[in-house]
Amino acid sequence: MRCIIANIRVVVLFLCATGFALCADCQTIILPPYGTGDTTMSYAEVYDNGGPNGSYSSSCDVAYTFHTVSSNGCYRVEVESQLTHPQGNASLVVHNNSISGGIVCSFPPGGGGTFESSGNTVVIVFRADDDYPTQGFKVTLCEFYQVKPTNLQSEYLDSNTLRLSWDEPTDDVVWVLDYAVVAENTSTDGYFDNPGNPRTTVQLTEPEYTIFNIAVGNKVVYRLLSQGASGCYTPLI
């Protein structure tokens, strides 16, 4: 069904989808304090040399390269950072493609976030010259394939029920929909970048979803992605 709605109360923050990528050689990577590394995997949890519970060494200089299993893949990069020194005593940088490539993200400042690589390779670089090392960081890499939905439709079935639907180019996509019902005057710029903002996350194997109980004076903000490699999302339905 096609339906074009005037005065629609829907805000789309981010529209992207990814084909389902199976998790190959999932593992934890604890970076050495020095040197380089190179590996291929679809899912990895990467820590500084202190591991999940320890502090990084006072002196570090390491660059580790990760490649997706598929040549057409990209990485969803999820960062949790406790690097607090603004003077640059310790820094984490994730590059696209090579150590001289563009920057996917860097810390400090900030406590983390979710990003995407532009290609099938990222390089994680960590440098420290720090007399007061702390627990450092965790970088989760999840491989996905870029697949774009088409013909996205938003249809109010009644005054408080919204149906979303779209066309999918392939059947092997597990869609992930993040959405929130918020007041009309709520700022939606970067809404899902703030982990403190409430949202509902659902996994879908069919390209449609209905949101109920939207009160008058509220709007729906959402983003559409797909499940990537194992660990990117926790199944909710």
mmCIF file of C-alpha atoms in Angstrom:
data_model
loop_
_atom_site.group_PDB
_atom_site.id
_atom_site.type_symbol
_atom_site.label_atom_id
_atom_site.label_comp_id
_atom_site.label_asym_id
_atom_site.label_seq_id
_atom_site.Cartn_x
_atom_site.Cartn_y
_atom_site.Cartn_z
ATOM 1 C CA MET A 1 0.000 0.000 0.000
ATOM 2 C CA ARG A 2 1.295 3.440 -0.873
ATOM 3 C CA CYS A 3 0.205 6.392 1.166
ATOM 4 C CA ILE A 4 1.555 9.928 1.143
ATOM 5 C CA ILE A 5 0.668 11.769 4.320
ATOM 6 C CA ALA A 6 0.584 15.527 4.631
ATOM 7 C CA ASN A 7 1.642 17.094 7.931
ATOM 8 C CA ILE A 8 3.194 13.811 9.029
ATOM 9 C CA ARG A 9 4.539 13.607 12.578
ATOM 10 C CA VAL A 10 7.616 11.521 11.804
ATOM 11 C CA VAL A 11 11.272 12.461 12.007
ATOM 12 C CA VAL A 12 13.852 10.215 10.338
ATOM 13 C CA LEU A 13 17.303 10.724 11.847
ATOM 14 C CA PHE A 14 19.258 8.044 10.070
ATOM 15 C CA LEU A 15 18.263 5.722 7.249
ATOM 16 C CA CYS A 16 20.564 2.904 6.376
ATOM 17 C CA ALA A 17 20.359 -0.835 6.331
ATOM 18 C CA THR A 18 22.777 -3.671 6.157
ATOM 19 C CA GLY A 19 22.643 -7.239 4.967
ATOM 20 C CA PHE A 20 23.063 -9.915 7.581
ATOM 21 C CA ALA A 21 26.685 -10.934 8.116
ATOM 22 C CA LEU A 22 27.469 -14.094 10.035
ATOM 23 C CA CYS A 23 29.995 -13.844 12.840
ATOM 24 C CA ALA A 24 33.279 -15.447 11.791
ATOM 25 C CA ASP A 25 36.168 -15.957 14.213
ATOM 26 C CA CYS A 26 34.577 -13.833 16.937
ATOM 27 C CA GLN A 27 37.126 -13.070 19.614
ATOM 28 C CA THR A 28 38.582 -10.626 22.095
ATOM 29 C CA ILE A 29 41.702 -8.753 21.042
ATOM 30 C CA ILE A 30 43.947 -7.243 23.734
ATOM 31 C CA LEU A 31 46.370 -4.913 22.007
ATOM 32 C CA PRO A 32 50.062 -5.107 22.856
ATOM 33 C CA PRO A 33 51.648 -1.909 24.193
ATOM 34 C CA TYR A 34 53.868 -1.611 21.104
ATOM 35 C CA GLY A 35 53.976 -2.803 17.535
ATOM 36 C CA THR A 36 51.512 -3.623 14.793
ATOM 37 C CA GLY A 37 49.022 -6.349 13.965
ATOM 38 C CA ASP A 38 46.815 -7.398 11.077
ATOM 39 C CA THR A 39 43.793 -9.693 11.147
ATOM 40 C CA THR A 40 40.529 -10.514 9.370
ATOM 41 C CA MET A 41 37.280 -11.035 11.293
ATOM 42 C CA SER A 42 33.652 -9.998 11.249
ATOM 43 C CA TYR A 43 33.317 -9.344 14.985
ATOM 44 C CA ALA A 44 35.914 -8.342 17.557
ATOM 45 C CA GLU A 45 36.026 -6.738 20.989
ATOM 46 C CA VAL A 46 39.278 -4.778 21.169
ATOM 47 C CA TYR A 47 40.883 -3.486 24.395
ATOM 48 C CA ASP A 48 44.046 -1.597 25.280
ATOM 49 C CA ASN A 49 46.811 -3.733 26.793
ATOM 50 C CA GLY A 50 45.197 -3.504 30.232
ATOM 51 C CA GLY A 51 42.330 -5.688 29.032
ATOM 52 C CA PRO A 52 38.717 -5.398 30.228
ATOM 53 C CA ASN A 53 39.583 -4.645 33.861
ATOM 54 C CA GLY A 54 43.114 -3.247 33.988
ATOM 55 C CA SER A 55 44.870 0.012 33.179
ATOM 56 C CA TYR A 56 46.908 0.560 30.042
ATOM 57 C CA SER A 57 50.672 0.903 30.309
ATOM 58 C CA SER A 58 52.177 4.342 30.875
ATOM 59 C CA SER A 59 53.907 4.098 27.479
ATOM 60 C CA CYS A 60 52.090 2.691 24.408
ATOM 61 C CA ASP A 61 52.362 3.010 20.640
ATOM 62 C CA VAL A 62 50.404 0.370 18.740
ATOM 63 C CA ALA A 63 48.553 0.187 15.412
ATOM 64 C CA TYR A 64 46.300 -2.803 14.677
ATOM 65 C CA THR A 65 44.587 -3.364 11.329
ATOM 66 C CA PHE A 66 41.249 -5.174 10.938
ATOM 67 C CA HIS A 67 39.685 -6.373 7.671
ATOM 68 C CA THR A 68 36.106 -7.529 7.180
ATOM 69 C CA VAL A 69 35.538 -11.077 5.968
ATOM 70 C CA SER A 70 33.605 -9.824 2.945
ATOM 71 C CA SER A 71 35.409 -7.517 0.539
ATOM 72 C CA ASN A 72 32.144 -5.549 0.335
ATOM 73 C CA GLY A 73 31.790 -5.213 4.092
ATOM 74 C CA CYS A 74 32.106 -2.239 6.417
ATOM 75 C CA TYR A 75 32.497 -2.011 10.194
ATOM 76 C CA ARG A 76 30.094 -0.641 12.732
ATOM 77 C CA VAL A 77 32.497 0.800 15.324
ATOM 78 C CA GLU A 78 31.218 1.063 18.904
ATOM 79 C CA VAL A 79 33.575 2.785 21.360
ATOM 80 C CA GLU A 80 33.562 2.943 25.155
ATOM 81 C CA SER A 81 36.363 5.241 26.312
ATOM 82 C CA GLN A 82 37.689 6.192 29.737
ATOM 83 C CA LEU A 83 40.575 8.218 28.314
ATOM 84 C CA THR A 84 40.297 11.448 30.247
ATOM 85 C CA HIS A 85 43.466 13.460 29.607
ATOM 86 C CA PRO A 86 42.687 16.391 27.295
ATOM 87 C CA GLN A 87 46.400 17.189 26.865
ATOM 88 C CA GLY A 88 46.833 14.136 24.666
ATOM 89 C CA ASN A 89 48.733 11.977 27.165
ATOM 90 C CA ALA A 90 46.720 9.043 25.819
ATOM 91 C CA SER A 91 44.810 8.953 22.550
ATOM 92 C CA LEU A 92 42.727 6.452 20.610
ATOM 93 C CA VAL A 93 42.161 6.986 16.878
ATOM 94 C CA VAL A 94 40.291 4.707 14.462
ATOM 95 C CA HIS A 95 41.247 5.262 10.814
ATOM 96 C CA ASN A 96 39.587 4.243 7.574
ATOM 97 C CA ASN A 97 41.607 1.878 5.361
ATOM 98 C CA SER A 98 45.131 2.689 6.622
ATOM 99 C CA ILE A 99 46.994 4.571 9.325
ATOM 100 C CA SER A 100 47.152 7.554 6.960
ATOM 101 C CA GLY A 101 43.469 7.284 6.044
ATOM 102 C CA GLY A 102 40.603 9.440 7.213
ATOM 103 C CA ILE A 103 39.512 9.346 10.838
ATOM 104 C CA VAL A 104 36.425 7.365 11.810
ATOM 105 C CA CYS A 105 36.580 8.612 15.411
ATOM 106 C CA SER A 106 39.074 9.745 18.056
ATOM 107 C CA PHE A 107 39.181 9.998 21.855
ATOM 108 C CA PRO A 108 39.466 11.970 24.097
ATOM 109 C CA PRO A 109 37.313 13.958 24.437
ATOM 110 C CA GLY A 110 34.101 12.045 24.962
ATOM 111 C CA GLY A 111 33.135 8.755 26.509
ATOM 112 C CA GLY A 112 32.287 6.840 23.365
ATOM 113 C CA GLY A 113 29.820 6.542 20.527
ATOM 114 C CA THR A 114 28.820 4.525 17.477
ATOM 115 C CA PHE A 115 30.381 5.107 14.066
ATOM 116 C CA GLU A 116 30.756 3.425 10.677
ATOM 117 C CA SER A 117 33.787 2.828 8.512
ATOM 118 C CA SER A 118 33.686 3.789 4.848
ATOM 119 C CA GLY A 119 35.339 0.575 3.683
ATOM 120 C CA ASN A 120 36.345 -2.940 4.645
ATOM 121 C CA THR A 121 39.437 -1.999 6.691
ATOM 122 C CA VAL A 122 40.027 0.009 9.853
ATOM 123 C CA VAL A 123 43.209 0.696 11.802
ATOM 124 C CA ILE A 124 43.024 1.183 15.565
ATOM 125 C CA VAL A 125 45.895 3.348 16.821
ATOM 126 C CA PHE A 126 46.586 3.838 20.533
ATOM 127 C CA ARG A 127 49.382 6.016 21.893
ATOM 128 C CA ALA A 128 50.114 6.891 25.519
ATOM 129 C CA ASP A 129 52.813 8.735 27.428
ATOM 130 C CA ASP A 130 50.998 8.905 30.698
ATOM 131 C CA ASP A 131 52.194 8.941 34.304
ATOM 132 C CA TYR A 132 48.656 8.246 35.520
ATOM 133 C CA PRO A 133 47.159 5.554 33.280
ATOM 134 C CA THR A 134 43.550 4.537 33.777
ATOM 135 C CA GLN A 135 41.271 1.912 32.367
ATOM 136 C CA GLY A 136 41.378 2.759 28.702
ATOM 137 C CA PHE A 137 38.876 1.688 26.081
ATOM 138 C CA LYS A 138 36.832 -1.007 24.395
ATOM 139 C CA VAL A 139 36.192 -0.932 20.653
ATOM 140 C CA THR A 140 33.587 -3.336 19.280
ATOM 141 C CA LEU A 141 33.820 -4.021 15.552
ATOM 142 C CA CYS A 142 30.791 -5.525 13.789
ATOM 143 C CA GLU A 143 30.844 -6.299 10.086
ATOM 144 C CA PHE A 144 27.869 -5.394 7.911
ATOM 145 C CA TYR A 145 26.969 -5.052 4.256
ATOM 146 C CA GLN A 146 25.487 -1.851 2.920
ATOM 147 C CA VAL A 147 21.919 -2.450 1.706
ATOM 148 C CA LYS A 148 19.504 0.437 1.297
ATOM 149 C CA PRO A 149 15.755 0.104 1.760
ATOM 150 C CA THR A 150 13.554 1.733 -0.850
ATOM 151 C CA ASN A 151 10.037 3.136 -1.022
ATOM 152 C CA LEU A 152 9.863 3.993 2.682
ATOM 153 C CA GLN A 153 6.264 4.770 3.630
ATOM 154 C CA SER A 154 4.819 6.280 6.817
ATOM 155 C CA GLU A 155 1.072 5.897 7.206
ATOM 156 C CA TYR A 156 -1.118 6.915 10.128
ATOM 157 C CA LEU A 157 -3.781 4.222 10.442
ATOM 158 C CA ASP A 158 -5.586 6.402 12.970
ATOM 159 C CA SER A 159 -4.702 9.424 15.132
ATOM 160 C CA ASN A 160 -2.309 7.459 17.367
ATOM 161 C CA THR A 161 -1.117 4.527 15.239
ATOM 162 C CA LEU A 162 1.737 4.780 12.733
ATOM 163 C CA ARG A 163 2.681 2.062 10.254
ATOM 164 C CA LEU A 164 6.169 2.062 8.698
ATOM 165 C CA SER A 165 6.911 -0.021 5.615
ATOM 166 C CA TRP A 166 9.668 -0.249 3.016
ATOM 167 C CA ASP A 167 10.937 -2.451 0.199
ATOM 168 C CA GLU A 168 13.990 -4.629 0.733
ATOM 169 C CA PRO A 169 16.315 -5.568 -2.133
ATOM 170 C CA THR A 170 17.078 -8.988 -0.668
ATOM 171 C CA ASP A 171 15.362 -11.425 1.680
ATOM 172 C CA ASP A 172 18.374 -12.083 3.924
ATOM 173 C CA VAL A 173 18.162 -8.793 5.844
ATOM 174 C CA VAL A 174 17.433 -8.589 9.570
ATOM 175 C CA TRP A 175 16.138 -5.062 10.075
ATOM 176 C CA VAL A 176 16.734 -3.162 13.288
ATOM 177 C CA LEU A 177 14.402 -0.286 14.115
ATOM 178 C CA ASP A 178 15.214 2.188 16.885
ATOM 179 C CA TYR A 179 12.354 4.548 17.650
ATOM 180 C CA ALA A 180 11.047 6.896 20.306
ATOM 181 C CA VAL A 181 7.795 8.775 20.832
ATOM 182 C CA VAL A 182 8.753 12.271 21.964
ATOM 183 C CA ALA A 183 7.125 15.664 22.452
ATOM 184 C CA GLU A 184 6.724 17.815 19.327
ATOM 185 C CA ASN A 185 9.232 20.377 20.632
ATOM 186 C CA THR A 186 11.958 17.784 21.347
ATOM 187 C CA SER A 187 15.223 18.395 19.481
ATOM 188 C CA THR A 188 15.949 15.402 17.275
ATOM 189 C CA ASP A 189 19.439 16.287 16.021
ATOM 190 C CA GLY A 190 21.735 13.446 17.107
ATOM 191 C CA TYR A 191 18.948 11.931 19.190
ATOM 192 C CA PHE A 192 20.239 8.358 19.024
ATOM 193 C CA ASP A 193 23.856 9.422 19.547
ATOM 194 C CA ASN A 194 23.000 10.099 23.188
ATOM 195 C CA PRO A 195 22.709 6.751 25.014
ATOM 196 C CA GLY A 196 20.666 8.464 27.722
ATOM 197 C CA ASN A 197 17.791 9.235 25.370
ATOM 198 C CA PRO A 198 14.976 6.690 25.716
ATOM 199 C CA ARG A 199 14.243 4.473 22.755
ATOM 200 C CA THR A 200 12.711 1.138 21.838
ATOM 201 C CA THR A 201 14.703 -1.283 19.669
ATOM 202 C CA VAL A 202 13.049 -4.069 17.706
ATOM 203 C CA GLN A 203 14.380 -6.657 15.273
ATOM 204 C CA LEU A 204 12.304 -7.418 12.208
ATOM 205 C CA THR A 205 12.481 -10.037 9.496
ATOM 206 C CA GLU A 206 9.684 -8.357 7.542
ATOM 207 C CA PRO A 207 9.952 -4.820 6.101
ATOM 208 C CA GLU A 208 7.197 -3.232 8.153
ATOM 209 C CA TYR A 209 6.334 -2.197 11.706
ATOM 210 C CA THR A 210 3.412 -0.525 13.477
ATOM 211 C CA ILE A 211 3.807 1.886 16.397
ATOM 212 C CA PHE A 212 0.783 2.273 18.668
ATOM 213 C CA ASN A 213 -0.369 4.733 21.352
ATOM 214 C CA ILE A 214 1.155 7.924 19.951
ATOM 215 C CA ALA A 215 -0.402 10.621 22.087
ATOM 216 C CA VAL A 216 -1.576 13.915 20.628
ATOM 217 C CA GLY A 217 1.258 16.446 20.723
ATOM 218 C CA ASN A 218 3.944 13.808 20.238
ATOM 219 C CA LYS A 219 5.999 12.727 17.233
ATOM 220 C CA VAL A 220 7.963 9.632 16.269
ATOM 221 C CA VAL A 221 11.707 9.764 15.671
ATOM 222 C CA TYR A 222 13.407 6.663 14.318
ATOM 223 C CA ARG A 223 16.377 5.168 12.517
ATOM 224 C CA LEU A 224 16.407 2.033 10.414
ATOM 225 C CA LEU A 225 19.432 -0.252 10.245
ATOM 226 C CA SER A 226 19.986 -3.968 10.097
ATOM 227 C CA GLN A 227 21.598 -6.472 12.381
ATOM 228 C CA GLY A 228 25.242 -6.838 11.566
ATOM 229 C CA ALA A 229 27.587 -9.455 12.911
ATOM 230 C CA SER A 230 26.791 -11.236 16.163
ATOM 231 C CA GLY A 231 26.910 -8.846 19.085
ATOM 232 C CA CYS A 232 25.855 -5.643 17.339
ATOM 233 C CA TYR A 233 22.364 -5.847 18.782
ATOM 234 C CA THR A 234 20.569 -7.885 21.431
ATOM 235 C CA PRO A 235 17.443 -9.586 19.994
ATOM 236 C CA LEU A 236 14.317 -8.127 21.579
ATOM 237 C CA ILE A 237 11.595 -9.895 19.574
#
